[in-house]
mmCIF file of C-alpha atoms in Angstrom:
data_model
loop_
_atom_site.group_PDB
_atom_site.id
_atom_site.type_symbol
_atom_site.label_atom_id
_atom_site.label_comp_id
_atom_site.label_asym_id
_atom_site.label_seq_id
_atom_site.Cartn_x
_atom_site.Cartn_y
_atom_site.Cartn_z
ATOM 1 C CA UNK G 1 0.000 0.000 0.000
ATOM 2 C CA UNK G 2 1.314 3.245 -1.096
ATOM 3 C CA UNK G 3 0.477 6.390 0.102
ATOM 4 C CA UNK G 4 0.418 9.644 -1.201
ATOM 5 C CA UNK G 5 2.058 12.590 0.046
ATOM 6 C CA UNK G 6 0.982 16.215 -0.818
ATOM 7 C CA UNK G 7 3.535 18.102 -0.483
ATOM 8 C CA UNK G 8 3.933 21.442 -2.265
ATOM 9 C CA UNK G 9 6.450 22.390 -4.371
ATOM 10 C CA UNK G 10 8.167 18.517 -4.869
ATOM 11 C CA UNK G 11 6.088 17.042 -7.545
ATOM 12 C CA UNK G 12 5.748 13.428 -7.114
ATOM 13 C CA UNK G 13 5.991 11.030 -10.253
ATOM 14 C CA UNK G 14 2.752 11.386 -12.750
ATOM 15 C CA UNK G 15 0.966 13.890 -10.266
ATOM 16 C CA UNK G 16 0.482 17.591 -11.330
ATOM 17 C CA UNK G 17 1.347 20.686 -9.229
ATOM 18 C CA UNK G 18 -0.576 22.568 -6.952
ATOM 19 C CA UNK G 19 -0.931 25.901 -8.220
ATOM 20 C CA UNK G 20 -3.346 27.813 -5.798
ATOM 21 C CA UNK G 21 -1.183 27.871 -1.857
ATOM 22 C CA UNK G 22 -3.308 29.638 -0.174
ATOM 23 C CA UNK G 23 -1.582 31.619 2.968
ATOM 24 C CA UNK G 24 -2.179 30.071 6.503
ATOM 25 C CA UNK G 25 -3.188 33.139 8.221
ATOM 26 C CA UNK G 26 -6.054 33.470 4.880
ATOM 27 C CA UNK G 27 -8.601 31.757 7.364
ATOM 28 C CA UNK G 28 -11.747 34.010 5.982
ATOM 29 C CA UNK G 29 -11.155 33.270 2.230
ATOM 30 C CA UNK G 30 -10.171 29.384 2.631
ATOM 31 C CA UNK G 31 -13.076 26.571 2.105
ATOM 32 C CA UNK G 32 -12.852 22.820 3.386
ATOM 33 C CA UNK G 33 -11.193 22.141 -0.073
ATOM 34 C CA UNK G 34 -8.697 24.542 -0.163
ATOM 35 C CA UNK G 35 -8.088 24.326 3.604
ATOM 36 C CA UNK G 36 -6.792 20.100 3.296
ATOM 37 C CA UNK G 37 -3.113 21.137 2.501
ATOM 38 C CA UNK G 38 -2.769 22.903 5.690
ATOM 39 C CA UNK G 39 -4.469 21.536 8.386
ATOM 40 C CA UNK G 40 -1.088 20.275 9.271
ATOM 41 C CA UNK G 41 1.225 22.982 9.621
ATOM 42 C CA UNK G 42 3.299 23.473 12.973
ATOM 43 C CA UNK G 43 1.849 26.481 14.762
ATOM 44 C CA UNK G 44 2.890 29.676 14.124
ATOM 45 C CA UNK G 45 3.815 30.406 17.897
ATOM 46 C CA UNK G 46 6.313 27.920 18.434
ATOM 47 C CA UNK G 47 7.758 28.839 14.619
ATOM 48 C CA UNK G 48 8.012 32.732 15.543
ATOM 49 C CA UNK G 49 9.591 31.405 19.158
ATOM 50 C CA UNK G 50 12.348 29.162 17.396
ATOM 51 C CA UNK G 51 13.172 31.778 15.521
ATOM 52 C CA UNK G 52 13.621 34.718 18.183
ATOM 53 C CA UNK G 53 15.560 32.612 19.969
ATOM 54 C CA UNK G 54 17.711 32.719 17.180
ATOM 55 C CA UNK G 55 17.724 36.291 16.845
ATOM 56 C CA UNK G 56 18.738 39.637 18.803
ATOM 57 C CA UNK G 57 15.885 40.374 21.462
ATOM 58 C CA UNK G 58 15.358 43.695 20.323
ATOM 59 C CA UNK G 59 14.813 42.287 16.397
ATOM 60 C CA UNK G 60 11.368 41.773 14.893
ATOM 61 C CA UNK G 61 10.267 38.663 12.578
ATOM 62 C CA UNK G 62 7.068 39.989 10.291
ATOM 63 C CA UNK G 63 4.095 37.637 9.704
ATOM 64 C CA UNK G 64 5.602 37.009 6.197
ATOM 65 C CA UNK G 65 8.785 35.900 7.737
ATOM 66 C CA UNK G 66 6.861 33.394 10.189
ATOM 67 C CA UNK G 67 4.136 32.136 7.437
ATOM 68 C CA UNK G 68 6.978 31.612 5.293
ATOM 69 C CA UNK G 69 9.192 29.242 7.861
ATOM 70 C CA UNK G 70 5.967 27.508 8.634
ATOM 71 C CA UNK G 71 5.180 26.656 5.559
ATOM 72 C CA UNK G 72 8.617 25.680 4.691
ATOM 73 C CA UNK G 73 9.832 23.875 8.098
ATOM 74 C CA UNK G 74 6.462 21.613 7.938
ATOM 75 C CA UNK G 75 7.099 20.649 4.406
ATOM 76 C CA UNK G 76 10.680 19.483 5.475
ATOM 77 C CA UNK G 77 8.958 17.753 8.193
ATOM 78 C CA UNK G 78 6.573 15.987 5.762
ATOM 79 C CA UNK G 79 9.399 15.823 2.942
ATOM 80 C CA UNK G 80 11.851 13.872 5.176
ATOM 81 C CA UNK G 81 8.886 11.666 6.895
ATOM 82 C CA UNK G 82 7.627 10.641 3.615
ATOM 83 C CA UNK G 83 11.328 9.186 2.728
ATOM 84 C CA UNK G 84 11.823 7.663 5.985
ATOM 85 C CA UNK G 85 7.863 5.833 5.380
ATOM 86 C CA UNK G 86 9.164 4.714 1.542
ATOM 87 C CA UNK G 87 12.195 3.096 3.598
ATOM 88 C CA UNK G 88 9.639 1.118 6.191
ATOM 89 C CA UNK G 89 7.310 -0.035 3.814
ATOM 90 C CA UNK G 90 10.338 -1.529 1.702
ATOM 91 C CA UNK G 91 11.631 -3.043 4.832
ATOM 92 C CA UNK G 92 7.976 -4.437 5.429
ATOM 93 C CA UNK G 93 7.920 -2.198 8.498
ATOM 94 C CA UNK G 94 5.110 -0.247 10.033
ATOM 95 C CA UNK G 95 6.939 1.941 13.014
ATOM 96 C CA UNK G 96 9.138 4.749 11.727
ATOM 97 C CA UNK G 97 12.788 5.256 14.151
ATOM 98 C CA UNK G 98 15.059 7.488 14.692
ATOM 99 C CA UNK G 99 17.505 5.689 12.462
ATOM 100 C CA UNK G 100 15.322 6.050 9.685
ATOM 101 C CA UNK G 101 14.587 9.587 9.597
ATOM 102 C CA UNK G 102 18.692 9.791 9.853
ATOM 103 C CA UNK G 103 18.563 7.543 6.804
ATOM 104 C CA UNK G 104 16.269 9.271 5.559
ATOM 105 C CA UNK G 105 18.214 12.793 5.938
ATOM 106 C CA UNK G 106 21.375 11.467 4.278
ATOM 107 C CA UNK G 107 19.430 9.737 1.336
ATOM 108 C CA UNK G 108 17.923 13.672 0.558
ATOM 109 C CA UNK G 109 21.535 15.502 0.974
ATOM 110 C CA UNK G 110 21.044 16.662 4.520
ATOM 111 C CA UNK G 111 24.291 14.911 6.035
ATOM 112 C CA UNK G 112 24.563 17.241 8.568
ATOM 113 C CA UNK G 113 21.595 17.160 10.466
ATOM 114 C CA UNK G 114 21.446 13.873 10.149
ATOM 115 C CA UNK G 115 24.936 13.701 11.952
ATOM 116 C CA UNK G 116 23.686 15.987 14.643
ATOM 117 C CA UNK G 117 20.448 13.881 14.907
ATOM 118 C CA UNK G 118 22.528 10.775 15.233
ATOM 119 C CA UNK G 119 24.764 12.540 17.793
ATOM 120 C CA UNK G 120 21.632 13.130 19.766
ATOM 121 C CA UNK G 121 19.845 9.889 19.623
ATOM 122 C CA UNK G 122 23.018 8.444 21.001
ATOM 123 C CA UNK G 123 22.879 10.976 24.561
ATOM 124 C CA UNK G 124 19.377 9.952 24.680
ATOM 125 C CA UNK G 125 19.836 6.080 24.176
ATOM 126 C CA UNK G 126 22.649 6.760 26.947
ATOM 127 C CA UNK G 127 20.710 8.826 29.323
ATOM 128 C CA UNK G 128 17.947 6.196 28.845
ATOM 129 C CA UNK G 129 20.032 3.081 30.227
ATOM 130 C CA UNK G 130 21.140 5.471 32.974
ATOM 131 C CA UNK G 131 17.526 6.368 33.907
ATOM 132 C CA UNK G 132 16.471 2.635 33.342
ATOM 133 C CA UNK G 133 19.880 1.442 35.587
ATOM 134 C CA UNK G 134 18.390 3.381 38.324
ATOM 135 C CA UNK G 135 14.911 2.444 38.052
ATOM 136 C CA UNK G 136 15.379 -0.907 38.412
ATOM 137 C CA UNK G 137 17.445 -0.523 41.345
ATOM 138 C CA UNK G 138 19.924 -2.601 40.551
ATOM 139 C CA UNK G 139 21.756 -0.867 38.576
ATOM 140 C CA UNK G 140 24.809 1.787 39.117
ATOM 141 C CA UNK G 141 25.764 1.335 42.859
ATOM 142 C CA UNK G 142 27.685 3.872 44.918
ATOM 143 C CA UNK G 143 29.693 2.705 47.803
ATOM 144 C CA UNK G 144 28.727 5.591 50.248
ATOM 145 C CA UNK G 145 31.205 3.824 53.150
ATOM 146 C CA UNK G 146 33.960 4.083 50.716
ATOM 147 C CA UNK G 147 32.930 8.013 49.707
ATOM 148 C CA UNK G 148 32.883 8.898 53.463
ATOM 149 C CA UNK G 149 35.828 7.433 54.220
ATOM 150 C CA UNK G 150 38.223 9.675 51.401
ATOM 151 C CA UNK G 151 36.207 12.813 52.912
ATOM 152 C CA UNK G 152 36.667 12.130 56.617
ATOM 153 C CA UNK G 153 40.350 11.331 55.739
ATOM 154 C CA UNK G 154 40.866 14.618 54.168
ATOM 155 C CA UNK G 155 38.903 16.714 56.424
ATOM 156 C CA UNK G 156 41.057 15.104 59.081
ATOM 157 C CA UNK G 157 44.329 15.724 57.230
ATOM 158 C CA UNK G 158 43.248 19.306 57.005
ATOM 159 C CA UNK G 159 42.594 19.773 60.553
ATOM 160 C CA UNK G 160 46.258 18.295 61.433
#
């Protein structure tokens, strides 16, 4: 089972272009129709937040700016997704991972963030068996005796 991806501006094989994008923020001129393409689009307060974190605080982003990274950051989103689904259903796979959107990223030319997404899924696989380790309780065990014993022997070489 294939499915189709809509995503604006990349064309997929046999399937004609879009050629009416309506604006998000065009809420009083958009129908149910028209509306289907972006129903999905990350909200535009977390967009214009990533992006004055990025800036000066005394700089302004205009509504432009933030419709335009919207638009543009959830069709990476979708983009990259749809790459990393093609790779599952060849595999005969129904879960996307991590690995796979990494895949996924270096199959499309983004080599970098996939390295830095790699780089991070490693510190969180880490800090996972950490956090597991001590759930469990069996895990990482500190000999407090041994601890006590190097600070009383310092304090008491201190004192001398």
């Amino acid at each position: 089972m294939r499915e189709n991806f809509n995503f604006p501006g990349f064309a997929q094989q046999g399937q004609p272009q879009p050629q009416n994008l309506s604006r998000a923020s065009d809420s009083s001129s958009r129908d149910d129709s028209s509306r289907a393409g972006h129903d999905n689009l990350l909200p535009i307060a977390n967009i214009g937040r990533i992006m004055k974190d990025a800036l000066l605080p005394q700089a302004k982003i205009s509504k432009h700016a933030k419709e335009t990274i919207q638009e543009c950051a959830t069709e990476l989103i979708g983009f990259v997704t749809g790459e990393a689904s093609e790779r599952c259903r060849r595999e005969r796979r129904k879960t996307i991972n991590g690995d796979d959107i990494c895949h996924a990223m270096r199959s499309l030319g983004l080599d970098h963030y996939a390295d830095a997404m790699g780089r991070y899924m490693q510190r969180y696989r880490e800090s996972e068996e950490i956090a597991a380790a001590f759930n469990s309780g069996g895990g990482i065990q500190i000999d407090v005796r041994a601890e006590l014993s190097i600070f009383r022997g310092d304090e008491q070489q201190g004192r001398n």
